[in-house]
Coordinates of C-alpha atoms in Angstrom, one line a residue:
Chain D
M26 CA -70.0 -24.7 31.2
P27 CA -67.3 -27.1 30.4
S28 CA -67.1 -29.9 32.8
A29 CA -64.7 -30.3 35.6
I30 CA -61.6 -32.5 35.3
D31 CA -61.8 -35.6 37.7
F32 CA -58.6 -36.2 39.4
Y33 CA -58.2 -39.5 41.3
F34 CA -55.3 -40.0 43.6
D35 CA -53.9 -42.0 46.5
F36 CA -51.6 -39.9 49.0
S37 CA -49.0 -42.6 48.7
S38 CA -48.3 -42.0 45.0
P39 CA -45.5 -40.0 44.0
Y40 CA -46.8 -39.5 40.4
A41 CA -50.1 -38.3 41.8
Y42 CA -48.3 -35.8 44.0
I43 CA -46.4 -34.4 41.1
A44 CA -49.8 -34.1 39.1
N45 CA -51.5 -32.6 42.0
E46 CA -49.0 -29.7 41.8
W47 CA -49.7 -28.9 38.0
V48 CA -53.4 -30.1 37.5
D49 CA -55.0 -26.8 38.9
A50 CA -53.0 -24.4 36.6
L51 CA -53.5 -26.8 33.8
A52 CA -57.3 -26.8 34.3
A53 CA -57.4 -23.0 34.8
R54 CA -55.6 -22.5 31.4
H55 CA -58.5 -24.2 29.7
G56 CA -61.2 -22.8 31.8
R57 CA -61.8 -25.9 33.8
T58 CA -61.9 -26.8 37.5
V59 CA -60.6 -29.9 39.2
R60 CA -62.8 -32.4 41.0
R61 CA -60.6 -34.4 43.4
H62 CA -61.2 -38.0 44.4
A63 CA -59.1 -39.3 47.2
M64 CA -59.0 -43.1 47.1
L65 CA -56.9 -46.1 48.0
L66 CA -54.5 -47.6 45.3
G67 CA -54.6 -51.0 47.4
V68 CA -58.1 -51.2 46.4
T69 CA -57.8 -50.7 42.8
F70 CA -54.5 -52.7 42.6
Q71 CA -56.4 -55.8 44.3
A72 CA -59.2 -55.4 41.9
A73 CA -57.0 -55.2 38.7
E74 CA -54.6 -57.8 40.1
L75 CA -51.7 -55.2 40.0
K76 CA -49.1 -54.3 42.5
S77 CA -47.0 -51.2 43.1
P78 CA -44.1 -50.8 40.7
V79 CA -41.7 -50.8 43.6
S80 CA -42.7 -54.2 44.7
Y81 CA -40.9 -55.8 41.8
P82 CA -37.4 -56.0 42.7
L83 CA -35.8 -55.1 39.2
K84 CA -38.4 -52.4 38.7
R85 CA -38.0 -50.8 41.9
E86 CA -34.5 -49.1 41.3
Y87 CA -35.6 -47.5 38.1
T88 CA -39.0 -46.5 39.4
L89 CA -37.3 -44.6 42.5
R90 CA -35.0 -42.9 40.0
D91 CA -37.9 -42.0 37.7
F92 CA -40.0 -40.5 40.6
A93 CA -37.4 -38.0 41.4
R94 CA -36.5 -37.2 37.7
S95 CA -40.2 -36.7 36.8
A96 CA -40.5 -34.3 39.8
R97 CA -37.4 -32.3 38.6
H98 CA -38.8 -32.3 35.1
E99 CA -42.1 -30.7 36.5
R100 CA -39.9 -28.5 38.8
V101 CA -41.7 -30.1 41.8
P102 CA -39.6 -30.4 45.0
Y103 CA -39.3 -34.0 45.8
V104 CA -37.4 -36.1 48.7
Q105 CA -38.2 -39.9 48.4
P106 CA -39.9 -40.7 51.7
E107 CA -39.0 -43.7 53.9
P108 CA -41.1 -45.7 54.7
F109 CA -42.8 -45.9 51.1
P110 CA -45.3 -46.6 50.2
I111 CA -47.5 -46.0 53.3
A112 CA -51.2 -46.7 54.3
S113 CA -52.9 -43.5 53.4
H114 CA -56.5 -44.2 54.5
N115 CA -56.5 -41.8 57.5
A116 CA -55.3 -38.9 55.3
A117 CA -57.9 -39.8 52.7
R118 CA -60.7 -39.8 55.2
V119 CA -59.7 -36.4 56.4
F120 CA -59.8 -35.4 52.8
W121 CA -63.5 -36.6 52.4
W122 CA -64.5 -35.2 55.8
L123 CA -63.3 -31.8 54.9
H124 CA -64.7 -32.1 51.5
D125 CA -68.2 -33.0 52.7
T126 CA -68.3 -30.6 55.6
Q127 CA -66.2 -27.6 54.5
G128 CA -66.1 -27.9 50.7
S129 CA -63.8 -28.8 47.8
E130 CA -61.5 -26.0 48.5
A131 CA -60.8 -27.0 52.0
A132 CA -60.2 -30.6 50.8
A133 CA -57.9 -29.5 48.0
A134 CA -55.8 -27.4 50.4
W135 CA -55.5 -30.5 52.7
A136 CA -54.6 -32.8 49.7
R137 CA -51.9 -30.1 48.8
A138 CA -50.5 -30.0 52.4
A139 CA -50.5 -33.8 53.0
F140 CA -48.8 -34.6 49.7
R141 CA -46.1 -32.0 50.2
A142 CA -45.6 -32.9 53.9
Y143 CA -45.0 -36.7 52.8
F144 CA -43.0 -36.1 49.5
T145 CA -40.8 -33.1 50.6
R146 CA -40.5 -33.5 54.4
G147 CA -41.1 -37.4 54.9
V148 CA -44.1 -36.7 57.2
A149 CA -45.5 -40.1 57.6
L150 CA -49.1 -39.7 56.9
N151 CA -49.7 -43.4 58.3
D152 CA -48.6 -42.2 61.8
P153 CA -51.6 -40.8 63.7
A154 CA -49.5 -38.4 65.8
A155 CA -47.7 -37.2 62.7
L156 CA -51.0 -36.8 60.9
K157 CA -52.5 -34.9 63.8
A158 CA -49.6 -32.5 64.0
L159 CA -49.8 -31.9 60.2
A160 CA -53.6 -31.1 60.5
A161 CA -52.8 -28.5 63.1
E162 CA -50.1 -26.9 61.2
S163 CA -52.3 -26.9 58.2
G164 CA -55.2 -25.1 59.9
V165 CA -57.4 -28.0 60.2
D166 CA -58.9 -28.8 63.6
A167 CA -56.7 -31.6 64.7
E168 CA -59.0 -33.1 67.3
A169 CA -61.8 -33.1 64.8
A170 CA -59.5 -34.7 62.1
E171 CA -58.7 -37.5 64.5
A172 CA -62.3 -38.0 65.3
A173 CA -63.1 -38.1 61.7
W174 CA -60.5 -40.7 60.5
G175 CA -61.9 -43.0 63.2
A176 CA -65.6 -42.5 62.5
V177 CA -67.6 -45.0 60.6
V178 CA -69.2 -42.3 58.5
W179 CA -65.9 -41.3 56.9
K180 CA -64.7 -44.7 56.7
D181 CA -67.8 -45.4 54.7
R182 CA -67.2 -42.3 52.7
L183 CA -63.8 -43.5 51.6
R184 CA -65.1 -47.1 50.8
Q185 CA -67.7 -45.5 48.7
A186 CA -65.1 -43.3 46.9
N187 CA -63.0 -46.3 46.1
E188 CA -66.2 -48.2 44.8
Q189 CA -66.9 -45.4 42.8
A190 CA -63.2 -45.2 41.3
L191 CA -63.5 -49.0 40.5
A192 CA -66.7 -48.4 38.7
A193 CA -65.1 -45.6 36.7
G194 CA -62.3 -48.1 35.6
V195 CA -59.6 -46.5 37.7
F196 CA -56.7 -48.8 38.4
G197 CA -53.8 -46.5 39.0
A198 CA -53.0 -43.0 40.2
P199 CA -53.0 -40.3 39.2
W200 CA -56.1 -40.9 37.1
L201 CA -57.6 -37.9 35.3
V202 CA -60.9 -37.9 33.1
V203 CA -61.6 -35.2 30.7
D204 CA -65.0 -35.2 29.1
G205 CA -65.2 -39.0 29.4
E206 CA -61.7 -39.6 28.3
P207 CA -59.3 -41.4 30.9
F208 CA -55.7 -40.6 31.2
W209 CA -53.6 -42.6 33.6
G210 CA -50.3 -41.1 34.8
N211 CA -48.3 -38.0 35.5
D212 CA -46.7 -38.7 32.1
R213 CA -50.1 -38.0 30.2
K214 CA -49.9 -34.5 31.1
E215 CA -49.1 -33.4 27.3
Q216 CA -51.9 -35.5 26.0
I217 CA -54.3 -34.1 28.5
E218 CA -53.4 -30.5 27.6
R219 CA -53.9 -31.4 24.0
W220 CA -57.1 -32.8 24.7
L221 CA -58.3 -29.7 26.6
R222 CA -57.0 -27.5 23.9
Q223 CA -58.4 -29.1 20.8
G224 CA -60.9 -31.9 22.0
P225 CA -60.5 -35.5 20.8
F226 CA -57.5 -36.2 18.6
Chain P
M30 CA -18.1 -37.5 19.5
P31 CA -21.2 -37.9 21.7
S32 CA -22.1 -41.4 22.4
A33 CA -25.1 -43.3 20.6
I34 CA -28.5 -43.5 22.0
D35 CA -29.2 -47.2 22.9
F36 CA -32.7 -48.3 21.9
Y37 CA -34.0 -51.5 23.3
F38 CA -37.1 -52.9 21.7
D39 CA -39.3 -55.9 21.0
F40 CA -41.0 -56.1 17.6
S41 CA -44.4 -56.9 19.5
S42 CA -44.3 -53.5 21.6
P43 CA -46.7 -50.7 20.3
Y44 CA -44.9 -48.3 22.5
A45 CA -41.6 -49.4 21.0
Y46 CA -43.0 -49.1 17.5
I47 CA -44.1 -45.5 18.1
A48 CA -40.7 -44.6 19.7
N49 CA -38.9 -46.3 16.6
E50 CA -40.6 -43.7 14.4
W51 CA -39.4 -40.7 16.3
V52 CA -36.1 -41.9 17.9
D53 CA -33.7 -41.2 14.7
A54 CA -35.0 -37.6 14.2
L55 CA -34.8 -36.9 17.9
A56 CA -31.1 -38.2 18.1
A57 CA -30.2 -36.3 14.8
R58 CA -31.6 -33.1 16.3
H59 CA -28.8 -33.5 19.0
G60 CA -26.1 -34.8 16.9
R61 CA -26.5 -38.3 17.9
T62 CA -26.9 -41.7 16.5
V63 CA -29.2 -44.7 17.5
R64 CA -27.9 -48.0 18.3
R65 CA -30.7 -50.5 18.2
H66 CA -31.1 -53.7 20.3
A67 CA -33.7 -56.3 19.3
M68 CA -34.7 -58.4 22.2
L69 CA -37.5 -60.3 23.7
L70 CA -39.9 -58.8 26.4
G71 CA -40.9 -62.3 27.4
V72 CA -37.3 -62.6 28.7
T73 CA -37.1 -59.4 30.6
F74 CA -40.8 -59.8 31.9
Q75 CA -39.8 -63.3 33.4
A76 CA -36.6 -62.0 35.0
A77 CA -38.5 -59.0 36.5
E78 CA -41.5 -61.0 37.4
L79 CA -43.7 -58.8 35.2
K80 CA -46.3 -59.3 32.7
S81 CA -47.7 -57.4 29.5
P82 CA -50.2 -54.7 30.5
V83 CA -52.8 -56.3 28.2
S84 CA -52.6 -59.6 30.2
Y85 CA -54.5 -57.9 33.2
P86 CA -58.1 -57.8 32.3
L87 CA -59.0 -54.4 34.0
K88 CA -55.9 -52.8 32.4
R89 CA -56.3 -54.3 29.0
E90 CA -59.1 -51.9 27.8
Y91 CA -57.4 -48.6 28.9
T92 CA -54.0 -49.8 27.5
L93 CA -55.3 -50.7 24.0
R94 CA -57.0 -47.3 24.0
D95 CA -53.6 -45.7 25.0
F96 CA -51.8 -47.4 22.4
A97 CA -53.8 -45.9 19.7
R98 CA -54.1 -42.3 21.3
S99 CA -50.2 -42.3 22.0
A100 CA -49.8 -43.1 18.3
R101 CA -52.1 -40.3 17.2
H102 CA -50.4 -38.1 19.6
E103 CA -47.1 -38.7 17.7
R104 CA -48.8 -38.7 14.4
V105 CA -47.7 -42.2 13.8
P106 CA -50.2 -44.5 11.9
Y107 CA -51.5 -47.3 14.1
V108 CA -54.0 -50.2 13.5
Q109 CA -54.3 -52.5 16.7
P110 CA -53.1 -55.9 15.3
E111 CA -54.8 -59.0 16.0
P112 CA -53.4 -61.4 17.2
F113 CA -51.5 -59.3 19.9
P114 CA -49.0 -59.7 21.3
I115 CA -47.2 -62.1 19.2
A116 CA -43.9 -64.1 19.4
S117 CA -41.2 -62.0 17.8
H118 CA -38.0 -64.0 17.9
N119 CA -38.0 -64.7 14.2
A120 CA -38.1 -61.0 13.3
A121 CA -35.6 -60.2 16.0
R122 CA -33.0 -62.9 14.7
V123 CA -33.6 -61.4 11.1
F124 CA -32.6 -58.1 12.8
W125 CA -29.4 -59.5 14.2
W126 CA -28.5 -61.3 11.3
L127 CA -28.8 -58.2 9.0
H128 CA -27.0 -56.3 11.7
D129 CA -23.9 -58.5 11.9
T130 CA -23.7 -59.4 8.1
Q131 CA -24.9 -56.1 6.4
G132 CA -24.6 -53.4 9.1
S133 CA -26.8 -51.3 11.5
E134 CA -28.4 -49.4 8.6
A135 CA -29.8 -52.6 7.0
A136 CA -31.0 -53.8 10.6
A137 CA -32.7 -50.5 11.2
A138 CA -34.4 -50.4 7.9
W139 CA -35.8 -54.0 8.6
A140 CA -36.8 -52.8 12.2
R141 CA -38.8 -50.1 10.7
A142 CA -40.3 -52.4 8.0
A143 CA -41.3 -55.0 10.5
F144 CA -42.7 -52.6 13.0
R145 CA -44.9 -50.9 10.3
A146 CA -46.0 -54.1 8.7
Y147 CA -47.3 -55.4 12.1
F148 CA -48.8 -52.2 13.6
T149 CA -50.3 -50.7 10.4
R150 CA -51.3 -53.7 8.3
G151 CA -51.5 -56.6 10.9
V152 CA -48.7 -58.6 9.3
A153 CA -48.3 -61.5 11.6
L154 CA -44.6 -61.4 12.3
N155 CA -44.8 -64.7 14.2
D156 CA -46.1 -66.5 11.0
P157 CA -43.2 -67.7 8.9
A158 CA -44.8 -67.4 5.6
A159 CA -46.0 -63.9 6.4
L160 CA -42.5 -63.0 7.6
K161 CA -40.7 -64.5 4.6
A162 CA -43.2 -62.3 2.2
L163 CA -42.4 -59.4 4.4
A164 CA -38.6 -59.8 3.9
A165 CA -39.0 -60.1 0.2
E166 CA -41.1 -57.0 -0.2
S167 CA -38.6 -55.2 2.0
G168 CA -35.6 -56.1 -0.2
V169 CA -34.3 -58.7 2.2
D170 CA -33.3 -62.2 0.7
A171 CA -36.2 -64.2 2.1
E172 CA -34.7 -67.5 1.7
A173 CA -31.5 -66.5 3.5
A174 CA -33.8 -64.7 6.2
E175 CA -35.7 -68.0 6.8
A176 CA -32.3 -69.8 7.0
A177 CA -31.1 -67.1 9.5
W178 CA -34.1 -67.4 12.0
G179 CA -33.6 -71.1 12.1
A180 CA -29.9 -71.1 12.5
V181 CA -28.2 -71.8 15.9
V182 CA -25.9 -68.9 15.4
W183 CA -28.7 -66.3 15.2
K184 CA -30.7 -67.9 18.0
D185 CA -27.5 -67.5 20.2
R186 CA -27.2 -64.0 19.0
L187 CA -30.6 -63.2 20.1
R188 CA -30.1 -64.9 23.4
Q189 CA -27.0 -62.8 23.9
A190 CA -28.7 -59.7 23.2
N191 CA -31.4 -60.7 25.7
E192 CA -28.6 -61.3 28.3
Q193 CA -27.1 -58.0 27.5
A194 CA -30.3 -56.3 28.1
L195 CA -30.9 -57.9 31.3
A196 CA -27.5 -57.1 32.4
A197 CA -28.2 -53.4 31.4
G198 CA -31.3 -53.5 33.8
V199 CA -33.8 -53.4 30.8
F200 CA -37.3 -54.7 31.9
G201 CA -39.5 -52.9 29.4
A202 CA -39.6 -51.6 25.9
P203 CA -38.8 -49.1 24.4
W204 CA -35.8 -48.7 26.9
L205 CA -33.4 -45.9 26.0
V206 CA -30.1 -45.1 27.4
V207 CA -28.6 -41.7 26.9
D208 CA -25.2 -41.1 28.4
G209 CA -25.8 -43.8 31.0
E210 CA -29.2 -42.6 32.0
P211 CA -32.0 -45.1 31.5
F212 CA -35.6 -44.0 30.3
W213 CA -38.4 -46.4 29.9
G214 CA -41.2 -45.8 27.6
N215 CA -42.4 -43.9 24.6
D216 CA -43.8 -41.3 27.2
R217 CA -40.4 -40.3 28.3
K218 CA -39.7 -38.7 25.0
E219 CA -39.8 -35.1 26.4
Q220 CA -37.4 -36.0 29.4
I221 CA -35.1 -37.6 26.9
E222 CA -35.0 -34.6 24.7
R223 CA -34.3 -32.3 27.6
W224 CA -31.6 -34.7 28.9
L225 CA -30.0 -34.4 25.2
R226 CA -30.4 -30.7 25.1
Q227 CA -29.1 -29.6 28.5
G228 CA -27.6 -32.8 30.0
P229 CA -28.6 -34.0 33.5
F230 CA -31.5 -32.1 35.1

């Protein structure tokens, strides 16, 4: 059986949101599945001495334009949220809690719901009340979700995921790995599809 | 008549080299021409507070891999040169000298020759002797080229090009502008082609 595609993401990354919308169909076209890894870009940025593209004044304007245009190019709805970027650790902990207690499908459904909420309706995932309401409307037990993001065990789980991402060489999002080959960025979709179709090129 | 595609590049940028190989055919498919602008990324990096991706230790390895893979994806020959990156101001001054004295076709031919020399044969464009030899073998008057890259008038011409690039919002290479819409990167080829085909999307 061909190996799963690893998909590393941060809930605050527009390019990861866009890729999250196409990655399952892409994988399915080539008989693959997707293994999602929620992580924090803040951790990988720090390790790699990088910063968000929107933190550079001259780069910011172009990058915001490119977020929206890249979404339109993939026919994915996009409304630039404010504030942006935001701290996404609570949403990521909910992801791992669902992943480990209900399975990868439940976690993937949460990833989709949280990404869409932030990038189409501006639901502030960093706001506990908004996150709790989002959980409830997404069919997730909101009280249990709130308990999970505050619990040491899920804080540790996310920390572990960040460390695993760093060990895998991840320094940006989305980050995809196909049969050991790393691809960084929503804009590597075409190369990824080619790699899946024909193997190394 | 539809407007030309502006193409900003630095002779030391692998992604600009790759794009330089496809931009003319792309433009021609849509009845456009290409207006090339040699400039120095060092100047735009400084203005935008950015650095080369290979200057970040963790990013370097992936980026080198991506240069070569992106070249293969576009079926463009590529051999990672050493040293890399290099100072490209002399090659850029020769570009502007040819542009202003012999026309844009002669300058484009030089751009192609210099890019290919550096990125397929490792010809060090920052080495005056190597650059002079390259001029000679490319059908450019080598003595005149050497005189040009040392002359105040062509130093000023490049400085002016850098300032114009900054004023246009350029902070990376390749940088393409189609009917006022900016596109940064070899990896925006698909979006550029779509923009040319159907206009704004």
